Amino acid sequence: MTKLSQRVYGIIINDHQEVLISDEFRFGLYFRKFPGGGVEKGEGIIQALKREFFEELETSILSYEFLFFNDYYQQSSFDTETQVTCFYYIVTCRDIHKLGKEDYQLPLTEDGEYQKWVRLADLKESNLTFPIDKDALKCLKNKVNLIS
């Protein structure tokens, strides 16, 4: 292992108990994940979260609550020489009613990303591509069940 990568993701839950999911095609691969991305050099985790949401979703984060991070080794799905640590936050954003409105066909076959709302009750680990996202989903569902 020669490189380390930090990534940060935000989970938005709307009033209908739906979660915003990002479908993306990059590096010749289709994948499904939570919105977010890489922490840049010299950037803090929350700063990166806010930047990623502004870049990807054109929205501003109003509040955030820490949910999960992987405290175990995870090799990057894109580079076998990179270890990945991911941080997940439950977030509230401006204008969420504008998010996830664009229609698109799966699987994606050209570079790009789109978002859609998926009922939390219907979202399964197998619907997500990356192992850490699957663990974050388990944590989210446990948290939501404790609250309800």
PDB file of C-alpha atoms in Angstrom:
ATOM      1  CA  MET A   1       0.000   0.000   0.000  1.00  0.00           C
ATOM      2  CA  THR A   2       1.610   3.233  -1.095  1.00  0.00           C
ATOM      3  CA  LYS A   3      -1.255   5.766  -0.993  1.00  0.00           C
ATOM      4  CA  LEU A   4      -4.043   6.845   1.341  1.00  0.00           C
ATOM      5  CA  SER A   5      -7.329   8.380   0.231  1.00  0.00           C
ATOM      6  CA  GLN A   6      -9.945  10.084   2.378  1.00  0.00           C
ATOM      7  CA  ARG A   7     -13.473  10.393   1.066  1.00  0.00           C
ATOM      8  CA  VAL A   8     -16.589  12.002   2.492  1.00  0.00           C
ATOM      9  CA  TYR A   9     -20.269  11.345   1.756  1.00  0.00           C
ATOM     10  CA  GLY A  10     -23.546  12.969   2.723  1.00  0.00           C
ATOM     11  CA  ILE A  11     -26.810  11.152   3.217  1.00  0.00           C
ATOM     12  CA  ILE A  12     -29.955  13.204   2.666  1.00  0.00           C
ATOM     13  CA  ILE A  13     -33.288  11.841   3.896  1.00  0.00           C
ATOM     14  CA  ASN A  14     -36.380  13.691   2.684  1.00  0.00           C
ATOM     15  CA  ASP A  15     -39.843  13.945   4.299  1.00  0.00           C
ATOM     16  CA  HIS A  16     -40.932  10.774   2.478  1.00  0.00           C
ATOM     17  CA  GLN A  17     -38.145   8.698   4.095  1.00  0.00           C
ATOM     18  CA  GLU A  18     -36.256   8.556   0.796  1.00  0.00           C
ATOM     19  CA  VAL A  19     -32.473   8.745   0.459  1.00  0.00           C
ATOM     20  CA  LEU A  20     -30.688  10.504  -2.400  1.00  0.00           C
ATOM     21  CA  ILE A  21     -28.486   8.029  -4.298  1.00  0.00           C
ATOM     22  CA  SER A  22     -25.899   8.872  -6.947  1.00  0.00           C
ATOM     23  CA  ASP A  23     -25.545   6.732 -10.086  1.00  0.00           C
ATOM     24  CA  GLU A  24     -22.219   7.370 -11.790  1.00  0.00           C
ATOM     25  CA  PHE A  25     -20.095   6.192 -14.693  1.00  0.00           C
ATOM     26  CA  ARG A  26     -16.351   6.847 -14.475  1.00  0.00           C
ATOM     27  CA  PHE A  27     -13.171   5.002 -15.407  1.00  0.00           C
ATOM     28  CA  GLY A  28     -15.241   2.789 -17.713  1.00  0.00           C
ATOM     29  CA  LEU A  29     -17.387   1.544 -14.800  1.00  0.00           C
ATOM     30  CA  TYR A  30     -20.945   2.074 -13.593  1.00  0.00           C
ATOM     31  CA  PHE A  31     -21.429   2.389  -9.832  1.00  0.00           C
ATOM     32  CA  ARG A  32     -24.049   3.464  -7.288  1.00  0.00           C
ATOM     33  CA  LYS A  33     -23.132   5.313  -4.111  1.00  0.00           C
ATOM     34  CA  PHE A  34     -24.056   8.123  -1.755  1.00  0.00           C
ATOM     35  CA  PRO A  35     -23.280  11.676  -2.962  1.00  0.00           C
ATOM     36  CA  GLY A  36     -19.780  12.876  -2.120  1.00  0.00           C
ATOM     37  CA  GLY A  37     -16.181  12.292  -3.069  1.00  0.00           C
ATOM     38  CA  GLY A  38     -12.531  12.817  -2.322  1.00  0.00           C
ATOM     39  CA  VAL A  39     -10.959  15.061   0.265  1.00  0.00           C
ATOM     40  CA  GLU A  40      -8.367  17.257  -1.413  1.00  0.00           C
ATOM     41  CA  LYS A  41      -4.919  18.032  -0.005  1.00  0.00           C
ATOM     42  CA  GLY A  42      -5.117  20.779   2.610  1.00  0.00           C
ATOM     43  CA  GLU A  43      -8.873  20.358   3.020  1.00  0.00           C
ATOM     44  CA  GLY A  44     -10.812  19.310   6.126  1.00  0.00           C
ATOM     45  CA  ILE A  45     -13.509  16.628   6.063  1.00  0.00           C
ATOM     46  CA  ILE A  46     -16.467  19.018   6.499  1.00  0.00           C
ATOM     47  CA  GLN A  47     -14.982  21.517   4.054  1.00  0.00           C
ATOM     48  CA  ALA A  48     -14.719  18.689   1.493  1.00  0.00           C
ATOM     49  CA  LEU A  49     -18.292  17.566   2.194  1.00  0.00           C
ATOM     50  CA  LYS A  50     -19.614  21.066   1.545  1.00  0.00           C
ATOM     51  CA  ARG A  51     -17.502  21.467  -1.602  1.00  0.00           C
ATOM     52  CA  GLU A  52     -18.576  18.087  -2.984  1.00  0.00           C
ATOM     53  CA  PHE A  53     -22.267  18.877  -2.441  1.00  0.00           C
ATOM     54  CA  PHE A  54     -21.882  22.255  -4.111  1.00  0.00           C
ATOM     55  CA  GLU A  55     -20.012  20.716  -7.080  1.00  0.00           C
ATOM     56  CA  GLU A  56     -22.155  17.594  -7.524  1.00  0.00           C
ATOM     57  CA  LEU A  57     -25.594  18.764  -6.443  1.00  0.00           C
ATOM     58  CA  GLU A  58     -25.362  22.566  -6.707  1.00  0.00           C
ATOM     59  CA  THR A  59     -26.686  22.898  -3.166  1.00  0.00           C
ATOM     60  CA  SER A  60     -25.445  24.112   0.197  1.00  0.00           C
ATOM     61  CA  ILE A  61     -25.390  21.989   3.330  1.00  0.00           C
ATOM     62  CA  LEU A  62     -27.391  23.529   6.182  1.00  0.00           C
ATOM     63  CA  SER A  63     -26.484  21.001   8.882  1.00  0.00           C
ATOM     64  CA  TYR A  64     -24.625  17.734   9.270  1.00  0.00           C
ATOM     65  CA  GLU A  65     -24.429  14.931  11.809  1.00  0.00           C
ATOM     66  CA  PHE A  66     -21.657  12.353  11.869  1.00  0.00           C
ATOM     67  CA  LEU A  67     -22.894   8.823  11.090  1.00  0.00           C
ATOM     68  CA  PHE A  68     -20.030   6.434  10.305  1.00  0.00           C
ATOM     69  CA  PHE A  69     -16.452   5.939   9.152  1.00  0.00           C
ATOM     70  CA  ASN A  70     -14.613   2.764   8.292  1.00  0.00           C
ATOM     71  CA  ASP A  71     -12.122   2.026  11.056  1.00  0.00           C
ATOM     72  CA  TYR A  72     -10.885  -0.993   9.131  1.00  0.00           C
ATOM     73  CA  TYR A  73      -8.660  -1.500   6.113  1.00  0.00           C
ATOM     74  CA  GLN A  74     -10.335  -1.055   2.728  1.00  0.00           C
ATOM     75  CA  GLN A  75      -8.498  -1.203  -0.568  1.00  0.00           C
ATOM     76  CA  SER A  76      -9.693   1.234  -3.225  1.00  0.00           C
ATOM     77  CA  SER A  77     -11.921  -0.267  -5.906  1.00  0.00           C
ATOM     78  CA  PHE A  78     -10.018   1.769  -8.506  1.00  0.00           C
ATOM     79  CA  ASP A  79      -6.371   1.471  -7.386  1.00  0.00           C
ATOM     80  CA  THR A  80      -4.904  -1.567  -5.631  1.00  0.00           C
ATOM     81  CA  GLU A  81      -2.125   0.597  -4.156  1.00  0.00           C
ATOM     82  CA  THR A  82      -4.562   2.892  -2.314  1.00  0.00           C
ATOM     83  CA  GLN A  83      -6.183   2.451   1.089  1.00  0.00           C
ATOM     84  CA  VAL A  84      -9.502   4.271   1.508  1.00  0.00           C
ATOM     85  CA  THR A  85     -11.059   5.823   4.607  1.00  0.00           C
ATOM     86  CA  CYS A  86     -14.600   7.148   4.169  1.00  0.00           C
ATOM     87  CA  PHE A  87     -16.618   9.463   6.416  1.00  0.00           C
ATOM     88  CA  TYR A  88     -20.428   9.601   6.265  1.00  0.00           C
ATOM     89  CA  TYR A  89     -22.717  12.345   7.531  1.00  0.00           C
ATOM     90  CA  ILE A  90     -26.477  12.739   7.603  1.00  0.00           C
ATOM     91  CA  VAL A  91     -27.044  16.155   6.065  1.00  0.00           C
ATOM     92  CA  THR A  92     -29.787  18.672   5.457  1.00  0.00           C
ATOM     93  CA  CYS A  93     -29.519  20.889   2.392  1.00  0.00           C
ATOM     94  CA  ARG A  94     -31.133  23.821   0.692  1.00  0.00           C
ATOM     95  CA  ASP A  95     -33.722  23.140  -1.990  1.00  0.00           C
ATOM     96  CA  ILE A  96     -33.767  19.336  -1.718  1.00  0.00           C
ATOM     97  CA  HIS A  97     -37.046  19.333  -3.656  1.00  0.00           C
ATOM     98  CA  LYS A  98     -34.932  20.218  -6.737  1.00  0.00           C
ATOM     99  CA  LEU A  99     -32.654  17.180  -6.337  1.00  0.00           C
ATOM    100  CA  GLY A 100     -33.104  13.852  -8.091  1.00  0.00           C
ATOM    101  CA  LYS A 101     -35.572  15.100 -10.709  1.00  0.00           C
ATOM    102  CA  GLU A 102     -33.703  14.215 -13.903  1.00  0.00           C
ATOM    103  CA  ASP A 103     -34.749  10.999 -15.676  1.00  0.00           C
ATOM    104  CA  TYR A 104     -32.023   8.637 -16.830  1.00  0.00           C
ATOM    105  CA  GLN A 105     -31.567   5.042 -17.901  1.00  0.00           C
ATOM    106  CA  LEU A 106     -29.477   2.436 -16.069  1.00  0.00           C
ATOM    107  CA  PRO A 107     -26.878   1.229 -16.380  1.00  0.00           C
ATOM    108  CA  LEU A 108     -25.046   4.407 -17.325  1.00  0.00           C
ATOM    109  CA  THR A 109     -22.589   3.913 -20.179  1.00  0.00           C
ATOM    110  CA  GLU A 110     -21.068   7.394 -20.564  1.00  0.00           C
ATOM    111  CA  ASP A 111     -19.133   9.509 -18.058  1.00  0.00           C
ATOM    112  CA  GLY A 112     -21.446  11.409 -15.788  1.00  0.00           C
ATOM    113  CA  GLU A 113     -23.520  11.282 -12.646  1.00  0.00           C
ATOM    114  CA  TYR A 114     -27.202  11.491 -11.835  1.00  0.00           C
ATOM    115  CA  GLN A 115     -29.155  11.291  -8.626  1.00  0.00           C
ATOM    116  CA  LYS A 116     -32.491   9.824  -7.640  1.00  0.00           C
ATOM    117  CA  TRP A 117     -34.527   9.268  -4.511  1.00  0.00           C
ATOM    118  CA  VAL A 118     -34.877   5.717  -3.198  1.00  0.00           C
ATOM    119  CA  ARG A 119     -37.109   4.751  -0.289  1.00  0.00           C
ATOM    120  CA  LEU A 120     -34.867   3.945   2.663  1.00  0.00           C
ATOM    121  CA  ALA A 121     -37.000   0.882   3.461  1.00  0.00           C
ATOM    122  CA  ASP A 122     -36.402  -0.415  -0.091  1.00  0.00           C
ATOM    123  CA  LEU A 123     -32.685   0.378  -0.283  1.00  0.00           C
ATOM    124  CA  LYS A 124     -30.610  -2.772   0.138  1.00  0.00           C
ATOM    125  CA  GLU A 125     -26.881  -3.222   0.564  1.00  0.00           C
ATOM    126  CA  SER A 126     -26.836  -5.029  -2.769  1.00  0.00           C
ATOM    127  CA  ASN A 127     -28.107  -1.823  -4.438  1.00  0.00           C
ATOM    128  CA  LEU A 128     -24.834  -0.059  -3.562  1.00  0.00           C
ATOM    129  CA  THR A 129     -21.517  -0.763  -5.267  1.00  0.00           C
ATOM    130  CA  PHE A 130     -18.851  -0.146  -2.637  1.00  0.00           C
ATOM    131  CA  PRO A 131     -18.338  -2.170   0.566  1.00  0.00           C
ATOM    132  CA  ILE A 132     -18.008   0.849   2.861  1.00  0.00           C
ATOM    133  CA  ASP A 133     -21.265   2.337   1.516  1.00  0.00           C
ATOM    134  CA  LYS A 134     -22.980  -0.941   2.407  1.00  0.00           C
ATOM    135  CA  ASP A 135     -21.699  -0.660   5.987  1.00  0.00           C
ATOM    136  CA  ALA A 136     -22.827   2.979   6.153  1.00  0.00           C
ATOM    137  CA  LEU A 137     -26.308   1.923   5.001  1.00  0.00           C
ATOM    138  CA  LYS A 138     -26.469  -0.674   7.806  1.00  0.00           C
ATOM    139  CA  CYS A 139     -25.494   2.015  10.302  1.00  0.00           C
ATOM    140  CA  LEU A 140     -28.088   4.419   8.870  1.00  0.00           C
ATOM    141  CA  LYS A 141     -30.895   1.858   9.070  1.00  0.00           C
ATOM    142  CA  ASN A 142     -29.931   0.993  12.665  1.00  0.00           C
ATOM    143  CA  LYS A 143     -29.979   4.687  13.591  1.00  0.00           C
ATOM    144  CA  VAL A 144     -33.350   5.297  11.921  1.00  0.00           C
ATOM    145  CA  ASN A 145     -34.848   2.226  13.650  1.00  0.00           C
ATOM    146  CA  LEU A 146     -33.606   3.489  17.040  1.00  0.00           C
ATOM    147  CA  ILE A 147     -35.214   6.887  16.441  1.00  0.00           C
ATOM    148  CA  SER A 148     -38.601   5.563  15.264  1.00  0.00           C
TER     149      SER A 148
END
